CSV table of C-alpha atoms in Angstrom, one decimal:
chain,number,residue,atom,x,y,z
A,1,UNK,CA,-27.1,15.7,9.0
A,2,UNK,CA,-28.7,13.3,12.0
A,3,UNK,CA,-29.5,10.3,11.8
A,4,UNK,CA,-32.4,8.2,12.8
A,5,UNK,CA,-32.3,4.4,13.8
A,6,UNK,CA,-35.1,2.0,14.5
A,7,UNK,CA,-35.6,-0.4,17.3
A,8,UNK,CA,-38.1,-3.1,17.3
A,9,UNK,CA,-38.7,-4.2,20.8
A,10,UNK,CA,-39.8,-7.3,21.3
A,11,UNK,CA,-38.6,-8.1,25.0
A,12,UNK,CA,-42.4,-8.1,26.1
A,13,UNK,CA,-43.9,-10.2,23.5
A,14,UNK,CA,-45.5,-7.0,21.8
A,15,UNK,CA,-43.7,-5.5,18.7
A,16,UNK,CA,-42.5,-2.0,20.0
A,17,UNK,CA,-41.0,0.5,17.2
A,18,UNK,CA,-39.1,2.9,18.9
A,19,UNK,CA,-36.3,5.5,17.3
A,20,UNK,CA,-33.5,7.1,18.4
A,21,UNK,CA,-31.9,9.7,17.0
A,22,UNK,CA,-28.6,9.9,16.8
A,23,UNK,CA,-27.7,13.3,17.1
A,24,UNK,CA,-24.3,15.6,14.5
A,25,UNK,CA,-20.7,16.1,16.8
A,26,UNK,CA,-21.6,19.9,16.7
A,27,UNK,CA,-24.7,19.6,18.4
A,28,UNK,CA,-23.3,18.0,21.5
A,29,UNK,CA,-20.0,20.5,21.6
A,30,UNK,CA,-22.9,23.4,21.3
A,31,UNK,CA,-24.8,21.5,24.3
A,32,UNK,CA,-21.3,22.3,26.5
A,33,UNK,CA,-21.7,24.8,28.8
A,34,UNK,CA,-18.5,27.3,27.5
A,35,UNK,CA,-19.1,30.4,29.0
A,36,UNK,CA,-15.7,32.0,28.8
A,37,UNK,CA,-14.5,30.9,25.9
A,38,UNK,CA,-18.2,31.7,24.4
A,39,UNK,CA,-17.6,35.5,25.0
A,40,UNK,CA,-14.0,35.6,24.4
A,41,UNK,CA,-14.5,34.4,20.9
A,42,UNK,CA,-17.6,36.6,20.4
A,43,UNK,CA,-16.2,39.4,21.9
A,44,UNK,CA,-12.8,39.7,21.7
A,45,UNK,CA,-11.8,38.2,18.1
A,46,UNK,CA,-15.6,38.9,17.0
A,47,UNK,CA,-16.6,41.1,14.3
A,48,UNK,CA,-16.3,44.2,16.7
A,49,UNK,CA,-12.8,43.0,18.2
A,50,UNK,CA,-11.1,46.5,18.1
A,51,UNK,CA,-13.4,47.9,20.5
A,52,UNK,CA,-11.9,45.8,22.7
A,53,UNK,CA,-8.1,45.0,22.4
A,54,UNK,CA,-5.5,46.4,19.3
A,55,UNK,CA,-6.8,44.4,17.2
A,56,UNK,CA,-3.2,43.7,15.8
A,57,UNK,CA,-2.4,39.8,17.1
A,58,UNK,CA,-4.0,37.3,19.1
A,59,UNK,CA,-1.9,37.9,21.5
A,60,UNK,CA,-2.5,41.8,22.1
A,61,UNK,CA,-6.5,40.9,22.1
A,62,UNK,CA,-5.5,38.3,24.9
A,63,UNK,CA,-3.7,40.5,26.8
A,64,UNK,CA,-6.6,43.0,26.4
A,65,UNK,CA,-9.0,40.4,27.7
A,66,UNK,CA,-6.7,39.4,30.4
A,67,UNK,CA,-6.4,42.7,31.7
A,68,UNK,CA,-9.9,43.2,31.9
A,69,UNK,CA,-10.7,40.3,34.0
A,70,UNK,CA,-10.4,39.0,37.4
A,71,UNK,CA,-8.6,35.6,38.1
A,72,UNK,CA,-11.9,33.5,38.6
A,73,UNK,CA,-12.9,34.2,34.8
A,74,UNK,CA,-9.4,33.4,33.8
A,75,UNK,CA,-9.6,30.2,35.5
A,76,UNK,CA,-13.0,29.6,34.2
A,77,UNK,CA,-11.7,29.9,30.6
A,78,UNK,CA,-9.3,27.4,31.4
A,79,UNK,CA,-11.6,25.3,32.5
A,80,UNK,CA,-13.9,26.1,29.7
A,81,UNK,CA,-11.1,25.1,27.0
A,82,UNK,CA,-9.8,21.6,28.8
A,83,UNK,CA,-13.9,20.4,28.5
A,84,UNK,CA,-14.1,21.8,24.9
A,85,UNK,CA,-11.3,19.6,24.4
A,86,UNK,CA,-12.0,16.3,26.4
A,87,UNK,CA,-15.3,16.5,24.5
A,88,UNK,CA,-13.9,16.7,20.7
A,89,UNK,CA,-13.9,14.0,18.4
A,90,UNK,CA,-11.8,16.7,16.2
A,91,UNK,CA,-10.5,19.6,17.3
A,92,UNK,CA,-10.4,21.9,14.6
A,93,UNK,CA,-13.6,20.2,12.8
A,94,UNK,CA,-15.5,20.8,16.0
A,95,UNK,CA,-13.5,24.0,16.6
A,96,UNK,CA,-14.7,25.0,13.1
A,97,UNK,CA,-18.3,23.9,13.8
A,98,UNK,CA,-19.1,25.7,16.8
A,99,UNK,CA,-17.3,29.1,16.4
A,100,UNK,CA,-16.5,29.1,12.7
A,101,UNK,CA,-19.4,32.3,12.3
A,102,UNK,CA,-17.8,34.3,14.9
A,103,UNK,CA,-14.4,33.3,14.2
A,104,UNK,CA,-11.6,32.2,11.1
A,105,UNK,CA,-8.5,30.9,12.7
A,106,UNK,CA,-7.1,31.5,9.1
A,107,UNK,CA,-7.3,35.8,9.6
A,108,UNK,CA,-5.5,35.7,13.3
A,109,UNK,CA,-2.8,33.2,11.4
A,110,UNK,CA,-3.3,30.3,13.3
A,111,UNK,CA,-5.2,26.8,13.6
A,112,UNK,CA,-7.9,26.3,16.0
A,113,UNK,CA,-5.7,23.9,18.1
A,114,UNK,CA,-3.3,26.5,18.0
A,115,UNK,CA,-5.6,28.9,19.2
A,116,UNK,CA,-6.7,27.1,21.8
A,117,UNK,CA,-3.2,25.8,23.0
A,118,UNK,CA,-1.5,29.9,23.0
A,119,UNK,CA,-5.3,31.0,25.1
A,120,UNK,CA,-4.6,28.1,27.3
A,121,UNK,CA,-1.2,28.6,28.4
A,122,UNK,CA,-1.1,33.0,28.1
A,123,UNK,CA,-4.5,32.8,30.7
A,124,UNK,CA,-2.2,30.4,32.5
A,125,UNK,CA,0.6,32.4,32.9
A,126,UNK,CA,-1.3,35.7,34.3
A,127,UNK,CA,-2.6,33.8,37.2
């Protein structure tokens, strides 16, 4: 739901109506410019994830991933994760808003903090 506020402008003399819309949390974290961690949700824990890892942990998909990848897309999901942070209001809310189609936390037993936290550090420590 957005929401729409009125301005009256009178600075000029002449009644200006103006509005400005005040835009949901979820659509500025979908204006972020995610890349990596885009495809690594869509891909890797998406509704085709065993074509591409074990399919048996987070972990064993990450490792999948990682092995598939050179260092500057590692460090480009790093980066990609430390602005989907910065930019939260709520982690998991946001978290939730963004990938919850692709992707349940819940069925890979973890949060979407958590998530983010074990990609973080495991794409970390390969480089």
């Amino acid at each position: 739901m957005a929401t729409v506020i009125f301005i009256l402008d009178l600075s000029n003399g002449i009644a200006n109506l103006t509005s400005s819309l005040l835009l949901p949390r979820w659509f500025n974290m979908k204006k972020l410019n995610t890349f990596w961690l885009d495809n690594l949700i869509a891909i890797e824990f998406g509704q085709d994830y065993e074509l591409f890892g074990s399919g048996e942990s987070v972990e064993a998909q990450l490792d999948a991933w990682i092995a598939d990848n050179p260092p500057a897309a590692r460090h480009g999901l790093i980066g990609d994760i430390e602005q989907f942070i910065e930019h939260s209001d709520n982690l998991d809310e946001d978290f939730e808003s963004c990938y919850g189609s692709e992707f349940s936390a819940e069925l890979w037993d973890t949060t979407p903090s958590g998530f983010l936290s074990l990609v973080k550090e495991r794409v970390s420590n390969s480089l």
